[in-house]
CSV table of C-alpha atoms in Angstrom, one decimal:
chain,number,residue,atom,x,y,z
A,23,UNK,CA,4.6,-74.6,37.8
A,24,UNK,CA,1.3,-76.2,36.5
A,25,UNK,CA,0.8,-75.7,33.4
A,26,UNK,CA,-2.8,-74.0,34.0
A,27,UNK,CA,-1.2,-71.5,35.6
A,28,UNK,CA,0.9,-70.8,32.8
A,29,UNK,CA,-1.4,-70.6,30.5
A,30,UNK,CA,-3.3,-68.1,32.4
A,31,UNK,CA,-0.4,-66.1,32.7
A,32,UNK,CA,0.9,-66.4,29.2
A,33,UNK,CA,-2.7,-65.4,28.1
A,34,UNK,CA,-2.7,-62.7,30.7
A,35,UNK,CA,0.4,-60.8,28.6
A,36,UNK,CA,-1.4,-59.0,26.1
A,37,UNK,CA,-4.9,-58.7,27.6
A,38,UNK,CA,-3.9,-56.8,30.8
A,39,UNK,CA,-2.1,-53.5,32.1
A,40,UNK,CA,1.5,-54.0,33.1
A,41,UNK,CA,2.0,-53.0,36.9
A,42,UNK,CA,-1.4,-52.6,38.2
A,43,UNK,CA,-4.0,-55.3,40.2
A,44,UNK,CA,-6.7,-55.3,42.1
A,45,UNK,CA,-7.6,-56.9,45.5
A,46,UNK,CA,-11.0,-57.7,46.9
A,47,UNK,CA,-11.6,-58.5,50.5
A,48,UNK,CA,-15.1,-60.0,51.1
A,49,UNK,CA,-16.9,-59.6,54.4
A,50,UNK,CA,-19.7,-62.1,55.2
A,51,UNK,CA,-22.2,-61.4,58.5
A,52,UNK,CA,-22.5,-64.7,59.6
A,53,UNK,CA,-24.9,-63.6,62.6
A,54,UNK,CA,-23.0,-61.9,64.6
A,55,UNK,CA,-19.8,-62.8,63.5
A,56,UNK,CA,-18.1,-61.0,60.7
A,57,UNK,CA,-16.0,-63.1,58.2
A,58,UNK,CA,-13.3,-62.7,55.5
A,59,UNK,CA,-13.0,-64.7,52.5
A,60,UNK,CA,-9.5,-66.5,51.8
A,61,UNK,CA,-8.8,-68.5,48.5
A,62,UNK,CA,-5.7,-71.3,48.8
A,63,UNK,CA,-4.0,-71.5,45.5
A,64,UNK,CA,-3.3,-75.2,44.8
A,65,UNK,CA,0.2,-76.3,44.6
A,66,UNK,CA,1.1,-75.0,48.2
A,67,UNK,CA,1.0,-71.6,46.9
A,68,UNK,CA,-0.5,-69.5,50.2
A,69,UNK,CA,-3.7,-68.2,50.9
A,70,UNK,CA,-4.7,-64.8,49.4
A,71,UNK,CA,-7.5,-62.6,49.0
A,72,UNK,CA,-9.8,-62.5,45.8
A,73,UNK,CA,-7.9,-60.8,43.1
A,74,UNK,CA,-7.5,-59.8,39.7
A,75,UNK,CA,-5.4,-57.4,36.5
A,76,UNK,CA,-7.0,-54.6,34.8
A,77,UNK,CA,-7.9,-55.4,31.1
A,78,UNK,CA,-6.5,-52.3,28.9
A,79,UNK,CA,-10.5,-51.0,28.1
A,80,UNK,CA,-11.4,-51.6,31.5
A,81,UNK,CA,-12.4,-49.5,34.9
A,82,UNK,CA,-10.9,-50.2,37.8
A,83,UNK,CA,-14.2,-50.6,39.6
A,84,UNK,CA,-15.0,-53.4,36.6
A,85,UNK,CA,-11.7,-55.5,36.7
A,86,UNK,CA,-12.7,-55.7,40.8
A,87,UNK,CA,-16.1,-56.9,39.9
A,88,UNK,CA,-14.5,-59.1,37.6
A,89,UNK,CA,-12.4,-60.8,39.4
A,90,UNK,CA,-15.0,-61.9,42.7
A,91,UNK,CA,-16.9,-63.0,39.9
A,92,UNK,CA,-14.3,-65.3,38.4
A,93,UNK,CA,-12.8,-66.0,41.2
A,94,UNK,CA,-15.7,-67.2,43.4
A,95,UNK,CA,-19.1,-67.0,41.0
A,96,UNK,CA,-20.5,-63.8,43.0
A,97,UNK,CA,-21.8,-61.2,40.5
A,98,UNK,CA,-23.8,-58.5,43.1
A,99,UNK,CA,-22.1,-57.1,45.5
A,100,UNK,CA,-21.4,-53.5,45.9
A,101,UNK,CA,-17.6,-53.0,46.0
A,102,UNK,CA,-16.2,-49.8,47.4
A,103,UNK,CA,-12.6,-49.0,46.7
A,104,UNK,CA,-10.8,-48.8,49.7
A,105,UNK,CA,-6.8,-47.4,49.0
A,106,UNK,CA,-4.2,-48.1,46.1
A,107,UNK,CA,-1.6,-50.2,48.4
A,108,UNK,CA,1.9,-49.2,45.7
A,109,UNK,CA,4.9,-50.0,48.1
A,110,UNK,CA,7.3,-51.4,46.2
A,111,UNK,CA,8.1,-53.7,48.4
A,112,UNK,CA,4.7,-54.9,49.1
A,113,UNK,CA,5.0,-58.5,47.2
A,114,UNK,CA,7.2,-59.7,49.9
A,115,UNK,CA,8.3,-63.8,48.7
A,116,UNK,CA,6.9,-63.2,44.9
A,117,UNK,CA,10.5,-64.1,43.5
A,118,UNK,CA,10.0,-67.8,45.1
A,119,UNK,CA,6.4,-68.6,43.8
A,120,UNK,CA,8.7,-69.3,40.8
A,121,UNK,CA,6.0,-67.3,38.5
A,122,UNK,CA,7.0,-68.3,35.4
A,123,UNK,CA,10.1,-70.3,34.0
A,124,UNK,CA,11.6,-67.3,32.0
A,125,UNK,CA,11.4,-63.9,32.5
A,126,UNK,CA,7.4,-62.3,32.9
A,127,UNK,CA,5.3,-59.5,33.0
A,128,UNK,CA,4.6,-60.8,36.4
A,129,UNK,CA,7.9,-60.6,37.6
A,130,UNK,CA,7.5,-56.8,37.6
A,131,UNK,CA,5.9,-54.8,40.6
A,132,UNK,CA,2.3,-54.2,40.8
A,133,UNK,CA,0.8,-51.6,42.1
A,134,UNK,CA,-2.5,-52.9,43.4
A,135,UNK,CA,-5.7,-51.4,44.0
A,136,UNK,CA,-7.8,-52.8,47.1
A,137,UNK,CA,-12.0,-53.2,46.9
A,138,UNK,CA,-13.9,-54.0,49.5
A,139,UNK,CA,-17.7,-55.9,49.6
A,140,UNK,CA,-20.2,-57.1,52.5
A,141,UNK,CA,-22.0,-59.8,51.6
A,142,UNK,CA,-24.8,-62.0,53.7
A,143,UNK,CA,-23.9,-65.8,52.7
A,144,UNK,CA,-27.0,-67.1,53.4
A,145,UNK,CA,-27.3,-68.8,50.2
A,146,UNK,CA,-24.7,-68.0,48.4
A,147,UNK,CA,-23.0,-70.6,46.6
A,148,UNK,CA,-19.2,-70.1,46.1
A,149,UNK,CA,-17.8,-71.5,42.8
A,150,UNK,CA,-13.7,-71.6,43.3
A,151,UNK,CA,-11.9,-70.9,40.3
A,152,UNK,CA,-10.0,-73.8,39.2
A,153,UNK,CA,-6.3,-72.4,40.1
A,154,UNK,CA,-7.8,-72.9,43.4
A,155,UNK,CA,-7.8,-75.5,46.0
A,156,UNK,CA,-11.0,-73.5,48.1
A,157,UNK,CA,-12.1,-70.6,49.6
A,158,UNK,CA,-12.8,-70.5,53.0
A,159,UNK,CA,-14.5,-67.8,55.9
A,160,UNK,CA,-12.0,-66.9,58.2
A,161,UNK,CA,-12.7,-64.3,61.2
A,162,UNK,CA,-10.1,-61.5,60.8
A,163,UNK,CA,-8.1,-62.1,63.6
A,164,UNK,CA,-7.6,-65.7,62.8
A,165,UNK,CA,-6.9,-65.3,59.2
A,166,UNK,CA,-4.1,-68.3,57.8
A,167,UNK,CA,-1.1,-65.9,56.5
A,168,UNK,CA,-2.0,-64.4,53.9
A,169,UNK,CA,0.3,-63.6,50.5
A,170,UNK,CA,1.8,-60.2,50.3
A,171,UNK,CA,0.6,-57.3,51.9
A,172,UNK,CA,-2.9,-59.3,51.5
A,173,UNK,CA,-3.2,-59.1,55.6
A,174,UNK,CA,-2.9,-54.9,55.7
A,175,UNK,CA,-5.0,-54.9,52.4
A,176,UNK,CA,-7.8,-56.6,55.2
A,177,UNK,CA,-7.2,-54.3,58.3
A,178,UNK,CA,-7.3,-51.2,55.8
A,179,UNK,CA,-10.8,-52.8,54.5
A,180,UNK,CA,-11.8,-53.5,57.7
A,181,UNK,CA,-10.8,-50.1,58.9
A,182,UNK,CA,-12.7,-48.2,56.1
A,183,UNK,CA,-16.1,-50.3,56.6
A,184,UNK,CA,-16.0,-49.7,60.7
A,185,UNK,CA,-15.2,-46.0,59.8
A,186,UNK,CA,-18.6,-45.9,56.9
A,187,UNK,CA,-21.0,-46.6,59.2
A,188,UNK,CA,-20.5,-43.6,60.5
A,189,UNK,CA,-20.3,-41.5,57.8
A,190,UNK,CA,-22.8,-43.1,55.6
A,191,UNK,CA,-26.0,-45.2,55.5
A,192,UNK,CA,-25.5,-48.6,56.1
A,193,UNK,CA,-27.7,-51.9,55.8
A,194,UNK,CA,-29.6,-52.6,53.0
A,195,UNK,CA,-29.1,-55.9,51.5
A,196,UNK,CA,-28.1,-57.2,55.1
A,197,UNK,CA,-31.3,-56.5,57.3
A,198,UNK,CA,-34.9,-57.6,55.6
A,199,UNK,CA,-36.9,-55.0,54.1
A,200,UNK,CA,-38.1,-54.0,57.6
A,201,UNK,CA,-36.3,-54.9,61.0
A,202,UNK,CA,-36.2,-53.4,64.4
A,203,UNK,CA,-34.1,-50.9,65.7
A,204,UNK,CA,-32.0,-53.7,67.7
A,205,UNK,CA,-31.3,-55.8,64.7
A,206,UNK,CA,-29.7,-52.5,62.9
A,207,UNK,CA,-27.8,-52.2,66.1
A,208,UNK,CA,-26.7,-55.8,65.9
A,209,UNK,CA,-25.3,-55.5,62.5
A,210,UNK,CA,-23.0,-52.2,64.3
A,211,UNK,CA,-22.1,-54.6,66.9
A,212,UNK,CA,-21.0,-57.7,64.4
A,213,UNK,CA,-19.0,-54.9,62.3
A,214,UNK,CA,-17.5,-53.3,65.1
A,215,UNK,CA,-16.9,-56.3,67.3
A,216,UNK,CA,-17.9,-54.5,70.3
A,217,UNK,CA,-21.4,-54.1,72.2
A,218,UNK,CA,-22.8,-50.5,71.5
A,219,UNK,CA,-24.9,-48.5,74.1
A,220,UNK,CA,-28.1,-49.1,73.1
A,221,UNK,CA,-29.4,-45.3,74.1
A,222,UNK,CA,-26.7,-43.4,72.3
A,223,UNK,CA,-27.5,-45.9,69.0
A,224,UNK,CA,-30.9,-45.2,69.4
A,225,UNK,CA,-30.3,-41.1,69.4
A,226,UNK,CA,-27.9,-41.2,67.0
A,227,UNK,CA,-30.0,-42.8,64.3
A,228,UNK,CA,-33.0,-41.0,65.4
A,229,UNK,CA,-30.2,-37.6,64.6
A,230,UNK,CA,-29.4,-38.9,61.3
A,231,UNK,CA,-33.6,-39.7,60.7
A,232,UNK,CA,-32.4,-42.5,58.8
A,233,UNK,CA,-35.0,-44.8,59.2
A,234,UNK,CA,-39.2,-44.6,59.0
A,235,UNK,CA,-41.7,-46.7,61.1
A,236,UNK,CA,-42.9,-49.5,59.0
A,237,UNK,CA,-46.9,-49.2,58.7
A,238,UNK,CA,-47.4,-52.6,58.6
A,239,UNK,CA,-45.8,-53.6,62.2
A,240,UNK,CA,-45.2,-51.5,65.3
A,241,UNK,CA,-41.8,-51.5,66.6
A,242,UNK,CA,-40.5,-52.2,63.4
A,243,UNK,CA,-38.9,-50.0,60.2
A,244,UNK,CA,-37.4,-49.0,57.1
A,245,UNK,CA,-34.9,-47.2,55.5
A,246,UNK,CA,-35.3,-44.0,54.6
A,247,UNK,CA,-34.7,-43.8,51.3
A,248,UNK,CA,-34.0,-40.2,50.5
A,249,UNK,CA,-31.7,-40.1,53.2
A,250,UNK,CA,-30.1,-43.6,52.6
A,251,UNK,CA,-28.7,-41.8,49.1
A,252,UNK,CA,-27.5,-39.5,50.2
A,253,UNK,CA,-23.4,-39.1,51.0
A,254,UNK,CA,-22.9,-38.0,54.4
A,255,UNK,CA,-24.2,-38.2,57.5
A,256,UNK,CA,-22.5,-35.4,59.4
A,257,UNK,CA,-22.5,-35.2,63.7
A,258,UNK,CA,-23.7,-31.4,62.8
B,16,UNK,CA,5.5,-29.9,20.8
B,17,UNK,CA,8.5,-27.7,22.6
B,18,UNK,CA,11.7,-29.2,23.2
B,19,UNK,CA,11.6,-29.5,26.9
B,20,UNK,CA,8.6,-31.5,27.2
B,21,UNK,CA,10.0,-33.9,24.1
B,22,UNK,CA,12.6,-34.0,26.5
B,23,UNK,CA,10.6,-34.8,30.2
B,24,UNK,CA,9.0,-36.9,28.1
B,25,UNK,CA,11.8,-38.9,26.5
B,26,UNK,CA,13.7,-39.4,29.7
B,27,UNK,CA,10.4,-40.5,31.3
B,28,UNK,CA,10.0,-43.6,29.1
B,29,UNK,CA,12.2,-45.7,31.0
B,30,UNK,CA,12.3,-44.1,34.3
B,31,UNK,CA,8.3,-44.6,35.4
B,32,UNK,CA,5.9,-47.1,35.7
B,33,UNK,CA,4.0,-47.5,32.7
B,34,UNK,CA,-0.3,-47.0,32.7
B,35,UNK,CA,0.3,-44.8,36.4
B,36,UNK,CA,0.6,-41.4,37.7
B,37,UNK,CA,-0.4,-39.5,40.7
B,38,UNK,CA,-2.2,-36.2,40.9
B,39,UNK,CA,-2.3,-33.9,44.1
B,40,UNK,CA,-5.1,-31.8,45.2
B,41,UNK,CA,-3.4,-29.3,47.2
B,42,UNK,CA,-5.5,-27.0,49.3
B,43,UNK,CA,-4.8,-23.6,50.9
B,44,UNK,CA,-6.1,-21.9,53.9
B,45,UNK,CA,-6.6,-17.9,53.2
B,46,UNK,CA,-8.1,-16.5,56.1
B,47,UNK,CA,-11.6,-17.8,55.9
B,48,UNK,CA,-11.7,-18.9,52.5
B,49,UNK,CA,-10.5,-22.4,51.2
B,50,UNK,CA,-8.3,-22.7,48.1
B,51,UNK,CA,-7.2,-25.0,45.6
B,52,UNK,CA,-3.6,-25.0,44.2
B,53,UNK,CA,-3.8,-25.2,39.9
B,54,UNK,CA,-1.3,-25.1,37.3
B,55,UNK,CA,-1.0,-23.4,33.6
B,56,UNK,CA,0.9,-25.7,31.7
B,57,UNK,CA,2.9,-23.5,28.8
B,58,UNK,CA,2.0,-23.5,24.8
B,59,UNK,CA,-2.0,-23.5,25.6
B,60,UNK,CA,-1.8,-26.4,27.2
B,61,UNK,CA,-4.7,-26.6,29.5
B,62,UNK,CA,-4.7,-25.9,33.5
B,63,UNK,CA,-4.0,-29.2,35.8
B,64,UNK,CA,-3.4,-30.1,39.1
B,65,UNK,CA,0.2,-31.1,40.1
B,66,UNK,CA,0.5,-34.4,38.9
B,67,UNK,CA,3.6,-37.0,37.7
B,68,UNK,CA,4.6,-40.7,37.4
B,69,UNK,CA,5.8,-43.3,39.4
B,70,UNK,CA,9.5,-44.3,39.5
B,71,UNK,CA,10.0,-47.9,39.2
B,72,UNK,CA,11.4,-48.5,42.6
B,73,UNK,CA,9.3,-45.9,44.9
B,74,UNK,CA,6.3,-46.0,46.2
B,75,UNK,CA,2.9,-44.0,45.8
B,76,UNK,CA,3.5,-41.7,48.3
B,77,UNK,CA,6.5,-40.9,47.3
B,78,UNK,CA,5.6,-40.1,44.0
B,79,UNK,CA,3.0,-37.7,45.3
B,80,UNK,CA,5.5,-36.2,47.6
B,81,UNK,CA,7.9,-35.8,44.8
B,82,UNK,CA,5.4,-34.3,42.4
B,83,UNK,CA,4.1,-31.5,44.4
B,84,UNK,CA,7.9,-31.0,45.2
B,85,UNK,CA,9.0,-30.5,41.6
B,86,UNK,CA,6.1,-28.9,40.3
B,87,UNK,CA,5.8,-26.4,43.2
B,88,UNK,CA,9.0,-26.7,45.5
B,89,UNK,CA,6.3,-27.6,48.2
B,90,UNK,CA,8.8,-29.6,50.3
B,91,UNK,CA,6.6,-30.4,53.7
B,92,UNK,CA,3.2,-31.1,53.2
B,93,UNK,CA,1.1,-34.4,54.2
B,94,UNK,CA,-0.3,-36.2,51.4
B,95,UNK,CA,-3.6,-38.0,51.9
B,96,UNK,CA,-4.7,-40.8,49.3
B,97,UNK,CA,-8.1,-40.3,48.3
B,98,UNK,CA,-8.6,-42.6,45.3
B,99,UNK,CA,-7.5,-44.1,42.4
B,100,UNK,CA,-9.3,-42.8,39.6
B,101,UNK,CA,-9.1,-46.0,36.7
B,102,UNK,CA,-12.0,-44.8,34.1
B,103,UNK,CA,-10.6,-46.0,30.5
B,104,UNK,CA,-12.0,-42.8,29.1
B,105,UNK,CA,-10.8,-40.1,32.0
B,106,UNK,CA,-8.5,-38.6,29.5
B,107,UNK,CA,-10.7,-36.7,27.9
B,108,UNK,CA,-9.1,-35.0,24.9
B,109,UNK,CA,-5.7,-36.1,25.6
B,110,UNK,CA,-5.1,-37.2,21.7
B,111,UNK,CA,-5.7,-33.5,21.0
B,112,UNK,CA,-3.0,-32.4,22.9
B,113,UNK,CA,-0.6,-34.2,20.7
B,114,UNK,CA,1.9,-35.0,23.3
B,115,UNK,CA,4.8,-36.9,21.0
B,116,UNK,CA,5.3,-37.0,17.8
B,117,UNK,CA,5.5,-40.4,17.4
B,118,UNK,CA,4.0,-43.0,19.1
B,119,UNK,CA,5.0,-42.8,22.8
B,120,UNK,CA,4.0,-44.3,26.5
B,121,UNK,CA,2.1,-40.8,27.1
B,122,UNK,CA,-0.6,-42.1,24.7
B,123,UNK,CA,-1.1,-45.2,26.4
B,124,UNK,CA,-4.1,-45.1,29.3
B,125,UNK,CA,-3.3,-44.2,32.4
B,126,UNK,CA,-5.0,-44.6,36.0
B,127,UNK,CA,-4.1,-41.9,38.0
B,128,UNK,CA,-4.0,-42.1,42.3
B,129,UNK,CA,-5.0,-39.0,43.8
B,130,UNK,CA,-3.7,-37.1,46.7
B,131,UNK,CA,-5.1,-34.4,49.0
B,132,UNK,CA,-2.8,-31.9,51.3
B,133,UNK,CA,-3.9,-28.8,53.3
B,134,UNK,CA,-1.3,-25.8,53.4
B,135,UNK,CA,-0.8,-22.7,55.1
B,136,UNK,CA,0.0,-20.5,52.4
B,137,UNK,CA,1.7,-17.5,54.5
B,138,UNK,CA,5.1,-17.7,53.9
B,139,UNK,CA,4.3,-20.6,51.1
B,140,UNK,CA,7.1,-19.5,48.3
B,141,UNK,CA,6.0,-21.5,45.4
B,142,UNK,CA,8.6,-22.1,43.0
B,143,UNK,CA,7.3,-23.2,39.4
B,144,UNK,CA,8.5,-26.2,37.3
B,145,UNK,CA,9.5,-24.8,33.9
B,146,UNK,CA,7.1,-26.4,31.8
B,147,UNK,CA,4.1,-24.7,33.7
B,148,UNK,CA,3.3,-21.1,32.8
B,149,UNK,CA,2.1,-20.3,36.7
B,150,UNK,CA,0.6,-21.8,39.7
B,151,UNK,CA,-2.7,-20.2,40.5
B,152,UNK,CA,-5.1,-20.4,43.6
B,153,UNK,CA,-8.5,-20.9,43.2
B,154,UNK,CA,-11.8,-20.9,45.2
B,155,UNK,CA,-12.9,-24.8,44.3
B,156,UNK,CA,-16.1,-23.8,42.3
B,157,UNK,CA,-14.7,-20.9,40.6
B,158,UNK,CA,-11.7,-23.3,39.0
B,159,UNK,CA,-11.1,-22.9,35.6
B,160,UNK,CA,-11.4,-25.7,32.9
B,161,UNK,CA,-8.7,-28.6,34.4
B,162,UNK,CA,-7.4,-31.4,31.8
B,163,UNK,CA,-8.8,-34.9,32.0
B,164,UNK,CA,-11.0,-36.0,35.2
B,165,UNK,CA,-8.8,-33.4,37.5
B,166,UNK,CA,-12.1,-31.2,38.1
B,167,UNK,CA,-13.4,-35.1,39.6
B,168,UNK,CA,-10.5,-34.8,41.7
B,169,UNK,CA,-11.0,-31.8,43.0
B,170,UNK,CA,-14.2,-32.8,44.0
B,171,UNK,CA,-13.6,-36.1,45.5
B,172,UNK,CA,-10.6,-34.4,47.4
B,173,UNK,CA,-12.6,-31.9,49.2
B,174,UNK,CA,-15.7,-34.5,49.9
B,175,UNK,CA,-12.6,-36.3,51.6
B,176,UNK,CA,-11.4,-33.5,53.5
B,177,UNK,CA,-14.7,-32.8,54.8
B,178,UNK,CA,-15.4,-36.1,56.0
B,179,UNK,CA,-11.8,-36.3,57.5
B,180,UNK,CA,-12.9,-33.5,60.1
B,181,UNK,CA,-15.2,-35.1,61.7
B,182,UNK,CA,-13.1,-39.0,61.5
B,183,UNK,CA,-10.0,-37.7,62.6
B,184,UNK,CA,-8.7,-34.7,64.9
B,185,UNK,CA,-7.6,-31.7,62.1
B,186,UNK,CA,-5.8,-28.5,62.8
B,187,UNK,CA,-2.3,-28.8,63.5
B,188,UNK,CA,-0.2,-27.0,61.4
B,189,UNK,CA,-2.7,-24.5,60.2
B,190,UNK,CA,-3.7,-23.5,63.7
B,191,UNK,CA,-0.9,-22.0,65.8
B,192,UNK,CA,0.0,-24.2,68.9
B,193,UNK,CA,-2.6,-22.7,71.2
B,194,UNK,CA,-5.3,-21.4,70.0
B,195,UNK,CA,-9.4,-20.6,71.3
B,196,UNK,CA,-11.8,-22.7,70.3
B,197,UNK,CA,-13.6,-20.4,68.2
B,198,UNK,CA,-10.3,-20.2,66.4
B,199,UNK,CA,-10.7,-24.6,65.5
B,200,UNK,CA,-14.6,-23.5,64.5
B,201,UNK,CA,-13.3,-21.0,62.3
B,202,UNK,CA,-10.7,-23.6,60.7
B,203,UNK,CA,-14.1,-26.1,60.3
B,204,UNK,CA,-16.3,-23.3,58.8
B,205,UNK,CA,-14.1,-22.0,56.3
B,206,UNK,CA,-13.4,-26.2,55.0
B,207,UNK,CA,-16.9,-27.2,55.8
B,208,UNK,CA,-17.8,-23.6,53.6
B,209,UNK,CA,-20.6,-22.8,55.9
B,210,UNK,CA,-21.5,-21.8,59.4
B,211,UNK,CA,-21.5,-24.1,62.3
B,212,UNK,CA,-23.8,-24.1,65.7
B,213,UNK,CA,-21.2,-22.9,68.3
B,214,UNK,CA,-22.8,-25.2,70.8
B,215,UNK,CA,-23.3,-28.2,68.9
B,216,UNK,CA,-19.4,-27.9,67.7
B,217,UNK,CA,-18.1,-27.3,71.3
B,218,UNK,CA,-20.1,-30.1,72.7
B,219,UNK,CA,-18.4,-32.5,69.7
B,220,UNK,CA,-15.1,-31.2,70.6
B,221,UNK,CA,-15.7,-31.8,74.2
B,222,UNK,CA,-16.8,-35.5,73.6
B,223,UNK,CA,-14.3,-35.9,71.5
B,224,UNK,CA,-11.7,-34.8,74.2
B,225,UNK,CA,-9.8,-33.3,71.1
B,226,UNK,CA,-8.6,-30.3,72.8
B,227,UNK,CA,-6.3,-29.4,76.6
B,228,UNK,CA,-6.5,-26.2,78.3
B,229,UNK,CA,-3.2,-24.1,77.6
B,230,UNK,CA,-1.8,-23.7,81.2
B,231,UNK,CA,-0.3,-19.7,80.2
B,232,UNK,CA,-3.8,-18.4,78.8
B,233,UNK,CA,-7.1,-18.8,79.6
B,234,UNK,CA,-9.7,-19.5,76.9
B,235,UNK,CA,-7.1,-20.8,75.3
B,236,UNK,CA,-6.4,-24.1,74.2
B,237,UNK,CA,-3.6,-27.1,72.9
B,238,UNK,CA,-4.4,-29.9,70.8
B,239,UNK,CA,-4.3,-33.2,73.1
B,240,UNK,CA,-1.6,-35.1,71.4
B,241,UNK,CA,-2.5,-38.2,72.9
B,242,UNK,CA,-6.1,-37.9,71.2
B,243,UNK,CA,-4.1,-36.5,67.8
B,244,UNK,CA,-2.6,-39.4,67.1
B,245,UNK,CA,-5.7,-41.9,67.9
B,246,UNK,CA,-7.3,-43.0,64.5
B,247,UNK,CA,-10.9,-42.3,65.0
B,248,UNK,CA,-13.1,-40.2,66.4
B,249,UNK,CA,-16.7,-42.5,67.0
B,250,UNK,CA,-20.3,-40.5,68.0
B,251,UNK,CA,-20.2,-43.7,70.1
């Protein structure tokens, strides 16, 4: 092993929790296609998701952060956690990465904790951490094989945004300050992969009264922003 | 400290996973009111919800499985993950509780994952682990004082198993095989805690196709298990 790598993990012996990671799956709308970001470790090691350990003073929610952040320079996106994958069987081929040359805190099982973030990568400038080869954008189904149980880590990510955008408001950060209703709808489309009827959209935003006409330009609106904090959006 | 929790906590050290546990909120259907499952650990110890540790070969689930198993002799009952709770400070007071005498792994941090099941409690013989005083059912905002972050818990679980009713189908198990539908809006109400619009829930079922006429009654009616097992339920 590369002896960068085994510093980092030597280091990573008294600074971290024993047993417990976290996992990040990064969606980017590229249009209308959605994306997945995929780091390739360098000395053939496979492609895997952003990920990171939990320091011993340290939330869950901040070791996530942490880690896109070190990992790949972005510092603000909103990461929502998505499920606590704890199989113990889930780090399938760990034994022949050949961790470390004598016995490690990172030969034991991890239980790992999965995040997920939508980002728009217009402008957004990756910096790959050096254990790195690159990062890439992948779309989901055409992901390269990814380590672990890093490929159900994305379906369950993918699973939980497609199921939010139902249950809660969803957009800002993505669409400009004011849009029209059929950009909104395009976003649904890109996230769901599949074309929406454009009626029932329509009536079921207009239900939810999540959005306000903008003053300055017809045809065009807002989020509403007391309804855009709050939890749930509910069918009745 | 009495002797048999020196002793659960002795044997522990070298059975779990270090830094983890799992905690279950386990609800309970009582006619039309909605219950939540807490214990009284002995020797003033504070209430809790079932909770225990990971073994080092089995996974979350199973841990969950086997807590509400030992604490409560609850054999059969679907465990939902809600979240991992990973605050560094969610232990609120736990020094105070003086848990070993000597330094131990029950004073290091721990991140806990947290479970949700829904119960029928007819019939439900609960059988208490020793180290509890009694298992007590509660209406969720007349709780008593639980230890740690476990009143979060309780909170997150139900927000969960509200949203859940209208994401997936719900019922089986708590509703007898065929049942009317006023009988499912009933089952909704008393989760949901208020009153629903008879129309506007019968036209959701419909759409959703949730539900089969039972061929030996009429107004009565059979979950369709094709639908059951489908993931989601979309508004569109």
């Amino acid at each position: 092993m590369k002896s960068d790598k085994i510093e980092f993990f030597r280091e990573s012996e008294d600074i971290f929790l024993r047993h417990l990671s976290v996992d990040c799956v990064i969606f980017g709308v590229f249009g209308q296609t959605l994306k997945v970001l995929a780091l390739k470790w360098k000395d053939n090691w496979p492609w895997a998701i952003p990920g990171g350990f939990v320091r011993h003073n340290e939330s869950l929610d901040a070791a996530a952060a942490r880690a896109v952040l070190e990992r790949l320079g972005i510092l603000s996106t909103t990461l929502v956690q998505v499920h606590a994958f704890g199989d113990p069987g889930r780090e399938v081929g760990k034994a022949s990465l050949v961790v470390s040359e004598k016995p490690s805190w990172m030969d034991d099982r991890f239980v790992s904790v999965c995040y997920y973030g939508v980002v728009k990568p217009t402008n957004l400038e990756l910096q790959v951490e050096d254990m790195f080869e690159k990062a890439e954008w992948f779309e989901p189904d055409s992901l390269p094989a990814l380590i672990f149980d890093h490929a159900s880590m994305v379906s369950a990510a993918l699973a939980a945004l497609r199921d939010s955008l139902f249950q809660r408001p969803f957009g800002k950060g993505l669409l400009p300050p004011t849009f029209a209703l059929t950009d909104l709808q395009q976003l649904y489309e890109t996230i769901l992969d599949k074309p929406l009827d454009t009626n029932r959209f329509q009536q079921w935003i207009t239900t939810a009264d999540l959005l306000r006409p903008a003053p300055e330009a017809s045809g065009q609106y807002r989020f509403n922003d007391a309804k855009y904090a709050a939890r749930a959006i509910r069918p009745f």
